[in-house]
Amino acid sequence: MQFLGSLVFTMLWLVLTPLWGLLMFCLFFVPQRGQFALARAWARTLLWLLKVLCHLEYKVEGAENLPPGAHVALWKHSSSWETIAQMVLLPPQVWVLKRELMWVPLVGWGLALTRPIAVDRSAGHSAVKHVLEQGKDRIARGYWVSIFPEGTRMPAGETRKYGVSGVLLAKATGCLIVPIAHNAGYFWARRGLMKHPGTIRVVFGTPIDAREGEPRELNERIQRWVEGQVAAIVAQSSAQAGD
């Protein structure tokens, strides 16, 4: 039954996403915050379907760590779940994403209306510069900037060196950095069809002032916290399952 629920969810996801993109495109005259509200409704629908069809829920810890205003969120990236959940769990935001997503018919049209920061991941330093330029504009207009510093989904239990653009953006704008850890990759693998039942734990870390240190040192500190927190979540879950 779990496989069947996972299959049905995936089919609905693949059908609903372009339809929602078309709806957003048809409502192109709606302001950006209205477009984000439409995207959030899509995300809420998918999270509800995950709960009903796959018995996969989530809980948030440290919600009090989300400061008022517009800031930078650095997410662990291990599944497709967090690309959906971020729209529900954070205030109005824009996403740093690979530019190829903007070329997807219907889906890309809807994405464009939320004014994401689309980057060419092969562009190196110029991609970082683009994030800084566009990110300053979005934060000045009151939007959070949500970034996956690993750049791509990593298998559960693995990581790679975090990109530094989020820290540089926070330092340039004077905003805070909120690191976000979760164990979604253990329930929904990055290339897996199966969505395992259970409860994903999401932990918002204490906001970090980018003025506290040198960018690369801060970036390494954030990575240590995020990866350590994920390991702690997994260890706690394993211990509880063994009780």
PDB file of N, CA, C and O in Angstrom, residues 5 12-13 23 46 50 68 71 93 130 150 155 161 164 175 187 195 214 230 242:
ATOM      1  N   GLY A   5       0.507   4.334  -2.605  1.00  0.00           N
ATOM      2  CA  GLY A   5       0.308   5.718  -2.194  1.00  0.00           C
ATOM      3  C   GLY A   5       1.388   6.630  -2.738  1.00  0.00           C
ATOM      4  O   GLY A   5       1.114   7.756  -3.170  1.00  0.00           O
ATOM      5  N   LEU A  12       0.024  12.697  -9.032  1.00  0.00           N
ATOM      6  CA  LEU A  12      -0.690  13.940  -8.762  1.00  0.00           C
ATOM      7  C   LEU A  12       0.264  15.132  -8.754  1.00  0.00           C
ATOM      8  O   LEU A  12      -0.071  16.216  -9.246  1.00  0.00           O
ATOM      9  N   TRP A  13       1.435  14.930  -8.197  1.00  0.00           N
ATOM     10  CA  TRP A  13       2.458  15.980  -8.170  1.00  0.00           C
ATOM     11  C   TRP A  13       2.810  16.414  -9.588  1.00  0.00           C
ATOM     12  O   TRP A  13       2.877  17.615  -9.897  1.00  0.00           O
ATOM     13  N   LEU A  23      -2.054  28.259 -13.993  1.00  0.00           N
ATOM     14  CA  LEU A  23      -2.945  29.162 -13.260  1.00  0.00           C
ATOM     15  C   LEU A  23      -2.217  30.449 -12.890  1.00  0.00           C
ATOM     16  O   LEU A  23      -2.753  31.557 -13.062  1.00  0.00           O
ATOM     17  N   LEU A  46       0.290  19.775  -1.688  1.00  0.00           N
ATOM     18  CA  LEU A  46       1.176  18.622  -1.812  1.00  0.00           C
ATOM     19  C   LEU A  46       1.528  18.029  -0.453  1.00  0.00           C
ATOM     20  O   LEU A  46       1.584  16.802  -0.294  1.00  0.00           O
ATOM     21  N   LEU A  50       0.784  14.257   0.757  1.00  0.00           N
ATOM     22  CA  LEU A  50       1.804  13.389   1.345  1.00  0.00           C
ATOM     23  C   LEU A  50       1.304  12.758   2.639  1.00  0.00           C
ATOM     24  O   LEU A  50       1.529  11.568   2.899  1.00  0.00           O
ATOM     25  N   PRO A  68      11.900  38.582  12.774  1.00  0.00           N
ATOM     26  CA  PRO A  68      11.084  39.437  11.896  1.00  0.00           C
ATOM     27  C   PRO A  68      11.964  40.071  10.827  1.00  0.00           C
ATOM     28  O   PRO A  68      13.180  40.177  10.971  1.00  0.00           O
ATOM     29  N   HIS A  71      15.456  37.871   5.662  1.00  0.00           N
ATOM     30  CA  HIS A  71      16.779  37.337   5.965  1.00  0.00           C
ATOM     31  C   HIS A  71      17.136  36.226   4.976  1.00  0.00           C
ATOM     32  O   HIS A  71      16.408  35.977   4.011  1.00  0.00           O
ATOM     33  N   GLN A  93       9.083  34.652   0.312  1.00  0.00           N
ATOM     34  CA  GLN A  93      10.489  34.425  -0.011  1.00  0.00           C
ATOM     35  C   GLN A  93      10.695  34.307  -1.518  1.00  0.00           C
ATOM     36  O   GLN A  93       9.729  34.147  -2.287  1.00  0.00           O
ATOM     37  N   HIS A 130      25.729  37.209  -9.292  1.00  0.00           N
ATOM     38  CA  HIS A 130      24.316  37.337  -9.660  1.00  0.00           C
ATOM     39  C   HIS A 130      23.427  37.171  -8.429  1.00  0.00           C
ATOM     40  O   HIS A 130      22.452  37.916  -8.253  1.00  0.00           O
ATOM     41  N   GLU A 150      24.363  23.416  -0.726  1.00  0.00           N
ATOM     42  CA  GLU A 150      25.039  22.275  -1.340  1.00  0.00           C
ATOM     43  C   GLU A 150      24.902  22.298  -2.859  1.00  0.00           C
ATOM     44  O   GLU A 150      25.627  21.598  -3.560  1.00  0.00           O
ATOM     45  N   PRO A 155      22.565  12.539  -1.299  1.00  0.00           N
ATOM     46  CA  PRO A 155      21.998  11.335  -0.670  1.00  0.00           C
ATOM     47  C   PRO A 155      21.996  11.479   0.850  1.00  0.00           C
ATOM     48  O   PRO A 155      22.872  12.147   1.417  1.00  0.00           O
ATOM     49  N   LYS A 161      30.839  20.484   0.059  1.00  0.00           N
ATOM     50  CA  LYS A 161      31.191  21.816   0.533  1.00  0.00           C
ATOM     51  C   LYS A 161      30.074  22.810   0.218  1.00  0.00           C
ATOM     52  O   LYS A 161      29.596  22.896  -0.910  1.00  0.00           O
ATOM     53  N   VAL A 164      29.217  29.665  -0.747  1.00  0.00           N
ATOM     54  CA  VAL A 164      29.341  30.786   0.192  1.00  0.00           C
ATOM     55  C   VAL A 164      28.426  31.956  -0.157  1.00  0.00           C
ATOM     56  O   VAL A 164      28.392  32.958   0.566  1.00  0.00           O
ATOM     57  N   CYS A 175      21.653  41.436   6.968  1.00  0.00           N
ATOM     58  CA  CYS A 175      20.579  40.604   7.498  1.00  0.00           C
ATOM     59  C   CYS A 175      21.167  39.379   8.208  1.00  0.00           C
ATOM     60  O   CYS A 175      22.375  39.162   8.207  1.00  0.00           O
ATOM     61  N   PHE A 187      13.320   9.805   4.374  1.00  0.00           N
ATOM     62  CA  PHE A 187      11.949   9.393   4.086  1.00  0.00           C
ATOM     63  C   PHE A 187      11.638   9.463   2.589  1.00  0.00           C
ATOM     64  O   PHE A 187      10.825   8.695   2.088  1.00  0.00           O
ATOM     65  N   LYS A 195       7.951   7.026  -0.817  1.00  0.00           N
ATOM     66  CA  LYS A 195       7.921   7.979   0.291  1.00  0.00           C
ATOM     67  C   LYS A 195       7.567   7.171   1.537  1.00  0.00           C
ATOM     68  O   LYS A 195       6.462   6.636   1.657  1.00  0.00           O
ATOM     69  N   GLU A 214      34.641  35.899   9.398  1.00  0.00           N
ATOM     70  CA  GLU A 214      35.022  35.851   7.981  1.00  0.00           C
ATOM     71  C   GLU A 214      34.077  34.895   7.253  1.00  0.00           C
ATOM     72  O   GLU A 214      33.686  33.863   7.811  1.00  0.00           O
ATOM     73  N   VAL A 230      21.475  17.178  11.641  1.00  0.00           N
ATOM     74  CA  VAL A 230      20.853  16.071  10.905  1.00  0.00           C
ATOM     75  C   VAL A 230      21.274  14.738  11.515  1.00  0.00           C
ATOM     76  O   VAL A 230      20.432  13.842  11.734  1.00  0.00           O
ATOM     77  N   GLY A 242      14.251   1.866  18.471  1.00  0.00           N
ATOM     78  CA  GLY A 242      14.762   0.664  19.137  1.00  0.00           C
ATOM     79  C   GLY A 242      14.169   0.426  20.515  1.00  0.00           C
ATOM     80  O   GLY A 242      14.342  -0.649  21.100  1.00  0.00           O
TER      81      GLY A 242
END
